[in-house]
Amino acid sequence: MVKLEKNEVRVAVFILFPVLILLVFVVLKLGYSFASSTKDIYLKVDSISSIKNGTQVKVKGYTIGRVVEIIPVYQPALHFLAVMRVENEIAMYEDCTAVIQNQNIIGDTIIELRNPETKQELLKEYAVIEGIEYVNLEALLQDVHVMLATVTSTVGVLRDISLDSRSNIRVLLGNLSRSVETVSTVLNDSQKDIIEIMRSFRKTAKTMDEISTELKRHPLKFLMKGDK
Amino acid sequence: MYVSVNVPGFIKKIVQRILSTWNGVQSFYFYVVSIIKSFKSIRYLRFRSLYSIVVNQTRFTGIDALPLLMIIALMLGGTVIIQAHTNFPKFGIESFIGNLLVIIIARELGPLATAMIVVSRSGSAIAAEIATQTQNREILSLELMGIDTKLYIILPRIIASIIAIFSLIIIFDIVAFFGGYLLSISTVYIPIGVFIQTLLDAFSFNDLFLTILKSLIYGILIPLIACYYGLKPRSNFEIPIYVSQAVVRTLLVIFVINAFISALFYF
Amino acid sequence: MDTACTPRGEIVTLENVSYSYEGNRLINDISISICLGEDIVFFGAENSGIDFICQLIVNAAGEFEGDVFFDGRPIKDFDEIEVHNFRKGFGYLQRNFGLINNMDVFENIALPLRYHSRLTSREVDERVESMVEYLKLEHCARRRPVHLSSSELLRTSYGRSIALDPDLLLIEHPLEEQCLLNVQVFMSALQNRAFAPHKSVIIITYRPELYTEISERFVMLHEGRIVFDGSTDEFARAENPYVKQFLQASIDGPMQML
């Protein structure tokens, strides 16, 4: 038996470790899978209200696997990865879509995988698919009902608003005609006063003429008149 | 009849520099040719006499360099991921992170950083060891024993260097990948399975072939240049000068060859 | 001296060899033959040329004039591979020992066996262990050269040079920097080797008188020429003026010393 020294053992491990890694790489690259007949695929979803452990995964209605684990992911925003363990034998392509939907009105949620129309590279293990969530029928009807109620109440509010507005306009028009009447009265009253003011202006002008004539004739007398 | 021409000093210096570089290249060429010729006597060589040298050199070049190499690999892997997160949108990063690591680390940084570590540690050590052995007349003593020193000294170092660099590049890549992964999960969650799968998808057989090719070329060149400069000193005081030259020239050659290979295979 | 060789003939022959280095003529037209099994001491003063004899024999001195024959073949004709193969036929103990500093005593002695021999690793280990025991190096077998004393370095280097059991052993200045009390193990091992048939030893030294019980032939060089080539008795009688001046360490004589 060959006896190896400590150095030789260390060097042997140092050489064999990378060689082993490379061998595993080559084997994996050549497409050999160490796993059995199933592979794990991740489904990325925003909420897990509709899927749970055991949710069936189907293709064209045929069950090919189930959700086996749901992993919460905190970054960059909270979302979830559902691990779907599916059969290897059904060929799924890279651009396939995953639709989360109800089986029927009262049935459970299922994940329906749909292949693209053209053939592509096969979906690899641990690939991530974005989940598209279909809202279920009951929730849809409820939403429609809520929407109709909201529309009805909105129409009522609009009618109330229009009724209230009509009386307010009438009051407003009355007030407006009264304001016009007041303004015409003020104008009529002002006319007499204006004539009187004009007459007074004329009188004042006449007086001023007289003063100026007197001032021309006897300026000193006029000036001294006041002192006496 | 000779015509005397006044040549400016700087032109003279440039010409002298070119001539000296050319002489250096010629001298290295003859050295390589003499090594190739000495392979004729390989049939007289008992490989067991090289075995302990190969083991010791592999240990020194490879295993002893592992702690340093792993730290550098972790840091580089982390740096690449940090830069990727800073400069790329986070959405969908899990799909291209493998490609990014493979392109930057496996193709370029891994082999280059490994070669730099080996040159600075082992290249300098080989040059200094050979220079000291020459000055101590150990090389002459081997020659007088009928030992082909070119094969006995250079060949085992080349074998050890190829083995060590190949293993170091693989280990560097693995450590850098997982260093990068560990850092990346602090900001973006990527399942380990997805990460490995994207790495596997991104790392092609072409990359594997180039990793092997680079480890072969570096493994041959590093000890070859180190031994060339190790055999040069004619006195003890010249040893540090030639050791320094050995490291600088080897680094230069490695950068040039790395660029050449990248241009040849990826351009 | 009668230089007729045994039937197996001459192991090394230098024929009109001259050697210059940087314009200085260090070896000047030397011709000498060394027979298999013959032990020979080359001595002389500094710069006499003795330091280049071994280098010329192993083809490590560079270009030279004349011819050196090894087993009848001119070593100038050897290509690089043949030089390596022919050198493993020698044991060479250098003046500064030339031990590999990053190997311990055991590994230094095992080195030529691991590189050249066809022995299994276990056989190599066994042979080295017996060599370590023979040279009394057990206590320092796992020590590196920097931790050895002068005599331990000498014995390790000697062990390495005879590991392949070569026919010709070349030794340069082995005892010049040694305490004579500590080299008895080495001297006894060297004597055993020198007395072994078909094993030759060439010793280069400044102290030839220490080897009178080992060697049967003494050759003195001065200014690159052979000035004395004689037996142990002739050397001991010191009738040759060069030998006489050398042994008496006198400044009076045919050699002008600086």
PDB file of C-alpha atoms in Angstrom, chain B residues 29-241:
ATOM      1  CA  TYR B  29      14.167  33.109 -27.398  1.00  0.00           C
ATOM      2  CA  PHE B  30      17.498  31.213 -27.241  1.00  0.00           C
ATOM      3  CA  TYR B  31      16.746  30.249 -23.650  1.00  0.00           C
ATOM      4  CA  VAL B  32      13.359  28.809 -24.658  1.00  0.00           C
ATOM      5  CA  VAL B  33      14.927  27.004 -27.629  1.00  0.00           C
ATOM      6  CA  SER B  34      17.586  25.459 -25.363  1.00  0.00           C
ATOM      7  CA  ILE B  35      14.822  24.220 -23.038  1.00  0.00           C
ATOM      8  CA  ILE B  36      12.905  22.727 -25.961  1.00  0.00           C
ATOM      9  CA  LYS B  37      16.115  21.051 -27.164  1.00  0.00           C
ATOM     10  CA  SER B  38      16.775  19.615 -23.725  1.00  0.00           C
ATOM     11  CA  PHE B  39      13.471  17.751 -23.992  1.00  0.00           C
ATOM     12  CA  LYS B  40      15.385  15.342 -26.216  1.00  0.00           C
ATOM     13  CA  SER B  41      16.974  13.942 -23.070  1.00  0.00           C
ATOM     14  CA  ILE B  42      13.618  13.484 -21.345  1.00  0.00           C
ATOM     15  CA  ARG B  43      13.832   9.728 -21.963  1.00  0.00           C
ATOM     16  CA  TYR B  44      16.765   9.602 -19.542  1.00  0.00           C
ATOM     17  CA  LEU B  45      14.777  11.452 -16.918  1.00  0.00           C
ATOM     18  CA  ARG B  46      13.344   9.532 -13.988  1.00  0.00           C
ATOM     19  CA  PHE B  47      10.150  11.362 -13.020  1.00  0.00           C
ATOM     20  CA  ARG B  48      10.464  10.200  -9.425  1.00  0.00           C
ATOM     21  CA  SER B  49      13.371  12.639  -9.051  1.00  0.00           C
ATOM     22  CA  LEU B  50      10.999  15.477  -9.966  1.00  0.00           C
ATOM     23  CA  TYR B  51       8.127  14.190  -7.830  1.00  0.00           C
ATOM     24  CA  SER B  52       9.120  15.838  -4.551  1.00  0.00           C
ATOM     25  CA  ILE B  53       9.862  19.128  -6.322  1.00  0.00           C
ATOM     26  CA  VAL B  54       6.445  19.062  -8.010  1.00  0.00           C
ATOM     27  CA  VAL B  55       4.698  18.294  -4.704  1.00  0.00           C
ATOM     28  CA  ASN B  56       6.577  21.014  -2.813  1.00  0.00           C
ATOM     29  CA  GLN B  57       6.115  23.609  -5.535  1.00  0.00           C
ATOM     30  CA  THR B  58       2.397  22.808  -5.853  1.00  0.00           C
ATOM     31  CA  ARG B  59       2.011  23.147  -2.098  1.00  0.00           C
ATOM     32  CA  PHE B  60       3.865  26.465  -2.070  1.00  0.00           C
ATOM     33  CA  THR B  61       2.285  27.925  -5.205  1.00  0.00           C
ATOM     34  CA  GLY B  62      -1.196  26.556  -4.643  1.00  0.00           C
ATOM     35  CA  ILE B  63      -2.112  25.549  -1.107  1.00  0.00           C
ATOM     36  CA  ASP B  64      -0.094  28.217   0.701  1.00  0.00           C
ATOM     37  CA  ALA B  65      -1.643  30.909  -1.518  1.00  0.00           C
ATOM     38  CA  LEU B  66      -5.217  29.806  -0.750  1.00  0.00           C
ATOM     39  CA  PRO B  67      -6.007  32.113   2.219  1.00  0.00           C
ATOM     40  CA  LEU B  68      -4.847  35.209   0.321  1.00  0.00           C
ATOM     41  CA  LEU B  69      -6.597  34.102  -2.854  1.00  0.00           C
ATOM     42  CA  MET B  70      -9.887  33.388  -1.057  1.00  0.00           C
ATOM     43  CA  ILE B  71      -9.937  36.792   0.632  1.00  0.00           C
ATOM     44  CA  ILE B  72      -9.270  38.553  -2.669  1.00  0.00           C
ATOM     45  CA  ALA B  73     -11.907  36.419  -4.434  1.00  0.00           C
ATOM     46  CA  LEU B  74     -14.547  37.228  -1.775  1.00  0.00           C
ATOM     47  CA  MET B  75     -13.796  40.929  -2.002  1.00  0.00           C
ATOM     48  CA  LEU B  76     -13.867  40.966  -5.797  1.00  0.00           C
ATOM     49  CA  GLY B  77     -17.069  38.920  -5.997  1.00  0.00           C
ATOM     50  CA  GLY B  78     -18.688  41.278  -3.498  1.00  0.00           C
ATOM     51  CA  THR B  79     -17.456  44.362  -5.345  1.00  0.00           C
ATOM     52  CA  VAL B  80     -18.897  43.178  -8.636  1.00  0.00           C
ATOM     53  CA  ILE B  81     -22.295  42.537  -7.040  1.00  0.00           C
ATOM     54  CA  ILE B  82     -22.298  45.880  -5.189  1.00  0.00           C
ATOM     55  CA  GLN B  83     -21.516  47.707  -8.412  1.00  0.00           C
ATOM     56  CA  ALA B  84     -24.186  45.740 -10.253  1.00  0.00           C
ATOM     57  CA  HIS B  85     -26.810  46.634  -7.640  1.00  0.00           C
ATOM     58  CA  THR B  86     -25.802  50.264  -7.650  1.00  0.00           C
ATOM     59  CA  ASN B  87     -25.720  50.718 -11.378  1.00  0.00           C
ATOM     60  CA  PHE B  88     -28.378  48.361 -12.673  1.00  0.00           C
ATOM     61  CA  PRO B  89     -32.094  48.284 -11.934  1.00  0.00           C
ATOM     62  CA  LYS B  90     -33.033  45.760  -9.297  1.00  0.00           C
ATOM     63  CA  PHE B  91     -35.939  44.406 -11.253  1.00  0.00           C
ATOM     64  CA  GLY B  92     -35.094  41.109 -12.786  1.00  0.00           C
ATOM     65  CA  ILE B  93     -31.532  41.083 -11.469  1.00  0.00           C
ATOM     66  CA  GLU B  94     -31.760  37.377 -10.712  1.00  0.00           C
ATOM     67  CA  SER B  95     -31.821  36.623 -14.393  1.00  0.00           C
ATOM     68  CA  PHE B  96     -28.594  38.388 -15.318  1.00  0.00           C
ATOM     69  CA  ILE B  97     -26.528  38.114 -12.144  1.00  0.00           C
ATOM     70  CA  GLY B  98     -25.069  34.780 -13.251  1.00  0.00           C
ATOM     71  CA  ASN B  99     -24.021  36.206 -16.606  1.00  0.00           C
ATOM     72  CA  LEU B 100     -22.470  39.222 -14.932  1.00  0.00           C
ATOM     73  CA  LEU B 101     -20.413  37.069 -12.547  1.00  0.00           C
ATOM     74  CA  VAL B 102     -19.339  34.704 -15.306  1.00  0.00           C
ATOM     75  CA  ILE B 103     -18.339  37.527 -17.659  1.00  0.00           C
ATOM     76  CA  ILE B 104     -16.423  39.566 -15.115  1.00  0.00           C
ATOM     77  CA  ILE B 105     -15.050  36.964 -12.711  1.00  0.00           C
ATOM     78  CA  ALA B 106     -14.788  33.644 -14.528  1.00  0.00           C
ATOM     79  CA  ARG B 107     -13.619  35.035 -17.845  1.00  0.00           C
ATOM     80  CA  GLU B 108     -11.339  37.868 -16.828  1.00  0.00           C
ATOM     81  CA  LEU B 109     -10.798  38.652 -13.147  1.00  0.00           C
ATOM     82  CA  GLY B 110     -10.380  35.082 -11.924  1.00  0.00           C
ATOM     83  CA  PRO B 111      -7.480  34.030 -14.160  1.00  0.00           C
ATOM     84  CA  LEU B 112      -5.865  37.468 -14.032  1.00  0.00           C
ATOM     85  CA  ALA B 113      -6.033  37.880 -10.254  1.00  0.00           C
ATOM     86  CA  THR B 114      -4.827  34.293  -9.763  1.00  0.00           C
ATOM     87  CA  ALA B 115      -1.891  34.867 -12.100  1.00  0.00           C
ATOM     88  CA  MET B 116      -1.007  38.084 -10.278  1.00  0.00           C
ATOM     89  CA  ILE B 117      -1.056  36.310  -6.912  1.00  0.00           C
ATOM     90  CA  VAL B 118       1.096  33.474  -8.269  1.00  0.00           C
ATOM     91  CA  VAL B 119       3.569  35.891  -9.886  1.00  0.00           C
ATOM     92  CA  SER B 120       3.956  38.000  -6.779  1.00  0.00           C
ATOM     93  CA  ARG B 121       4.303  35.001  -4.459  1.00  0.00           C
ATOM     94  CA  SER B 122       5.837  32.170  -6.448  1.00  0.00           C
ATOM     95  CA  GLY B 123       7.415  33.945  -9.426  1.00  0.00           C
ATOM     96  CA  SER B 124       9.545  36.080  -7.152  1.00  0.00           C
ATOM     97  CA  ALA B 125      10.340  33.086  -4.930  1.00  0.00           C
ATOM     98  CA  ILE B 126      11.397  30.940  -7.909  1.00  0.00           C
ATOM     99  CA  ALA B 127      13.610  33.708  -9.336  1.00  0.00           C
ATOM    100  CA  ALA B 128      15.246  34.315  -5.949  1.00  0.00           C
ATOM    101  CA  GLU B 129      15.709  30.585  -5.286  1.00  0.00           C
ATOM    102  CA  ILE B 130      17.319  29.871  -8.663  1.00  0.00           C
ATOM    103  CA  ALA B 131      19.511  32.974  -8.390  1.00  0.00           C
ATOM    104  CA  THR B 132      20.730  31.902  -4.948  1.00  0.00           C
ATOM    105  CA  GLN B 133      21.317  28.350  -6.147  1.00  0.00           C
ATOM    106  CA  THR B 134      23.345  29.670  -9.074  1.00  0.00           C
ATOM    107  CA  GLN B 135      25.462  31.813  -6.775  1.00  0.00           C
ATOM    108  CA  ASN B 136      25.966  28.881  -4.366  1.00  0.00           C
ATOM    109  CA  ARG B 137      27.094  26.755  -7.338  1.00  0.00           C
ATOM    110  CA  GLU B 138      24.268  24.310  -6.688  1.00  0.00           C
ATOM    111  CA  ILE B 139      23.237  24.531 -10.347  1.00  0.00           C
ATOM    112  CA  LEU B 140      26.834  23.806 -11.409  1.00  0.00           C
ATOM    113  CA  SER B 141      26.930  20.894  -9.012  1.00  0.00           C
ATOM    114  CA  LEU B 142      23.770  19.459 -10.605  1.00  0.00           C
ATOM    115  CA  GLU B 143      25.324  19.890 -14.050  1.00  0.00           C
ATOM    116  CA  LEU B 144      28.455  18.082 -12.862  1.00  0.00           C
ATOM    117  CA  MET B 145      26.298  15.196 -11.661  1.00  0.00           C
ATOM    118  CA  GLY B 146      25.041  14.790 -15.227  1.00  0.00           C
ATOM    119  CA  ILE B 147      21.647  16.251 -14.379  1.00  0.00           C
ATOM    120  CA  ASP B 148      19.997  18.283 -17.115  1.00  0.00           C
ATOM    121  CA  THR B 149      19.252  21.396 -15.091  1.00  0.00           C
ATOM    122  CA  LYS B 150      16.813  22.768 -17.653  1.00  0.00           C
ATOM    123  CA  LEU B 151      14.620  19.733 -17.162  1.00  0.00           C
ATOM    124  CA  TYR B 152      15.345  19.207 -13.486  1.00  0.00           C
ATOM    125  CA  ILE B 153      14.749  22.808 -12.398  1.00  0.00           C
ATOM    126  CA  ILE B 154      12.291  24.262 -14.877  1.00  0.00           C
ATOM    127  CA  LEU B 155      10.084  21.305 -15.859  1.00  0.00           C
ATOM    128  CA  PRO B 156       8.804  20.427 -12.349  1.00  0.00           C
ATOM    129  CA  ARG B 157       8.118  24.093 -11.655  1.00  0.00           C
ATOM    130  CA  ILE B 158       6.111  24.367 -14.857  1.00  0.00           C
ATOM    131  CA  ILE B 159       4.118  21.213 -14.017  1.00  0.00           C
ATOM    132  CA  ALA B 160       3.467  22.446 -10.471  1.00  0.00           C
ATOM    133  CA  SER B 161       2.559  25.888 -11.695  1.00  0.00           C
ATOM    134  CA  ILE B 162       0.041  24.601 -14.246  1.00  0.00           C
ATOM    135  CA  ILE B 163      -1.619  22.362 -11.642  1.00  0.00           C
ATOM    136  CA  ALA B 164      -1.655  25.102  -9.003  1.00  0.00           C
ATOM    137  CA  ILE B 165      -2.949  27.863 -11.281  1.00  0.00           C
ATOM    138  CA  PHE B 166      -5.678  25.650 -12.711  1.00  0.00           C
ATOM    139  CA  SER B 167      -6.908  24.666  -9.238  1.00  0.00           C
ATOM    140  CA  LEU B 168      -6.553  28.217  -7.936  1.00  0.00           C
ATOM    141  CA  ILE B 169      -8.622  29.680 -10.797  1.00  0.00           C
ATOM    142  CA  ILE B 170     -11.453  27.202 -10.148  1.00  0.00           C
ATOM    143  CA  ILE B 171     -11.355  27.864  -6.395  1.00  0.00           C
ATOM    144  CA  PHE B 172     -11.168  31.614  -7.019  1.00  0.00           C
ATOM    145  CA  ASP B 173     -14.263  31.473  -9.234  1.00  0.00           C
ATOM    146  CA  ILE B 174     -16.247  29.394  -6.751  1.00  0.00           C
ATOM    147  CA  VAL B 175     -15.354  31.637  -3.792  1.00  0.00           C
ATOM    148  CA  ALA B 176     -16.047  34.807  -5.797  1.00  0.00           C
ATOM    149  CA  PHE B 177     -19.422  33.455  -6.996  1.00  0.00           C
ATOM    150  CA  PHE B 178     -20.577  32.566  -3.520  1.00  0.00           C
ATOM    151  CA  GLY B 179     -19.073  35.707  -2.005  1.00  0.00           C
ATOM    152  CA  GLY B 180     -21.083  37.650  -4.544  1.00  0.00           C
ATOM    153  CA  TYR B 181     -24.181  35.578  -3.837  1.00  0.00           C
ATOM    154  CA  LEU B 182     -23.951  36.073  -0.057  1.00  0.00           C
ATOM    155  CA  LEU B 183     -23.680  39.823  -0.541  1.00  0.00           C
ATOM    156  CA  SER B 184     -26.463  39.958  -3.097  1.00  0.00           C
ATOM    157  CA  ILE B 185     -29.063  38.251  -0.877  1.00  0.00           C
ATOM    158  CA  SER B 186     -28.884  41.206   1.504  1.00  0.00           C
ATOM    159  CA  THR B 187     -30.632  43.327  -1.140  1.00  0.00           C
ATOM    160  CA  VAL B 188     -32.256  40.983  -3.652  1.00  0.00           C
ATOM    161  CA  TYR B 189     -33.444  37.517  -2.755  1.00  0.00           C
ATOM    162  CA  ILE B 190     -32.330  34.892  -5.244  1.00  0.00           C
ATOM    163  CA  PRO B 191     -32.919  31.241  -4.379  1.00  0.00           C
ATOM    164  CA  ILE B 192     -29.637  29.300  -4.346  1.00  0.00           C
ATOM    165  CA  GLY B 193     -31.026  26.914  -6.946  1.00  0.00           C
ATOM    166  CA  VAL B 194     -31.843  29.792  -9.294  1.00  0.00           C
ATOM    167  CA  PHE B 195     -28.404  31.296  -8.713  1.00  0.00           C
ATOM    168  CA  ILE B 196     -26.600  28.041  -9.527  1.00  0.00           C
ATOM    169  CA  GLN B 197     -28.808  27.469 -12.544  1.00  0.00           C
ATOM    170  CA  THR B 198     -28.107  30.948 -13.977  1.00  0.00           C
ATOM    171  CA  LEU B 199     -24.386  30.413 -13.378  1.00  0.00           C
ATOM    172  CA  LEU B 200     -24.555  27.066 -15.156  1.00  0.00           C
ATOM    173  CA  ASP B 201     -26.445  28.628 -18.054  1.00  0.00           C
ATOM    174  CA  ALA B 202     -24.011  31.533 -18.338  1.00  0.00           C
ATOM    175  CA  PHE B 203     -20.807  29.461 -18.017  1.00  0.00           C
ATOM    176  CA  SER B 204     -20.225  27.832 -21.368  1.00  0.00           C
ATOM    177  CA  PHE B 205     -17.804  25.121 -22.502  1.00  0.00           C
ATOM    178  CA  ASN B 206     -15.929  27.885 -24.292  1.00  0.00           C
ATOM    179  CA  ASP B 207     -15.313  29.572 -20.924  1.00  0.00           C
ATOM    180  CA  LEU B 208     -14.148  26.256 -19.494  1.00  0.00           C
ATOM    181  CA  PHE B 209     -11.764  25.752 -22.399  1.00  0.00           C
ATOM    182  CA  LEU B 210     -10.364  29.263 -21.940  1.00  0.00           C
ATOM    183  CA  THR B 211      -9.884  28.706 -18.205  1.00  0.00           C
ATOM    184  CA  ILE B 212      -7.822  25.607 -18.976  1.00  0.00           C
ATOM    185  CA  LEU B 213      -5.943  27.417 -21.763  1.00  0.00           C
ATOM    186  CA  LYS B 214      -5.123  30.378 -19.533  1.00  0.00           C
ATOM    187  CA  SER B 215      -3.929  28.176 -16.675  1.00  0.00           C
ATOM    188  CA  LEU B 216      -1.726  26.323 -19.179  1.00  0.00           C
ATOM    189  CA  ILE B 217      -0.219  29.503 -20.636  1.00  0.00           C
ATOM    190  CA  TYR B 218       0.268  31.229 -17.275  1.00  0.00           C
ATOM    191  CA  GLY B 219       1.528  27.980 -15.744  1.00  0.00           C
ATOM    192  CA  ILE B 220       4.219  27.729 -18.400  1.00  0.00           C
ATOM    193  CA  LEU B 221       5.140  31.417 -18.612  1.00  0.00           C
ATOM    194  CA  ILE B 222       5.416  32.318 -14.929  1.00  0.00           C
ATOM    195  CA  PRO B 223       8.116  29.760 -13.978  1.00  0.00           C
ATOM    196  CA  LEU B 224       9.777  30.090 -17.380  1.00  0.00           C
ATOM    197  CA  ILE B 225      10.330  33.848 -17.019  1.00  0.00           C
ATOM    198  CA  ALA B 226      11.144  33.534 -13.309  1.00  0.00           C
ATOM    199  CA  CYS B 227      13.823  30.889 -14.013  1.00  0.00           C
ATOM    200  CA  TYR B 228      15.217  32.954 -16.905  1.00  0.00           C
ATOM    201  CA  TYR B 229      15.827  35.904 -14.607  1.00  0.00           C
ATOM    202  CA  GLY B 230      16.882  33.575 -11.773  1.00  0.00           C
ATOM    203  CA  LEU B 231      19.720  32.219 -13.920  1.00  0.00           C
ATOM    204  CA  LYS B 232      20.933  35.720 -14.876  1.00  0.00           C
ATOM    205  CA  PRO B 233      22.691  37.163 -11.798  1.00  0.00           C
ATOM    206  CA  ARG B 234      26.475  36.977 -11.928  1.00  0.00           C
ATOM    207  CA  SER B 235      26.907  38.119  -8.323  1.00  0.00           C
ATOM    208  CA  ASN B 236      24.864  38.282  -5.128  1.00  0.00           C
ATOM    209  CA  PHE B 237      24.078  41.976  -5.384  1.00  0.00           C
ATOM    210  CA  GLU B 238      22.382  41.443  -8.748  1.00  0.00           C
ATOM    211  CA  ILE B 239      19.857  38.993  -7.262  1.00  0.00           C
ATOM    212  CA  PRO B 240      17.253  41.586  -6.086  1.00  0.00           C
ATOM    213  CA  ILE B 241      17.549  43.462  -9.399  1.00  0.00           C
TER     214      ILE B 241
END
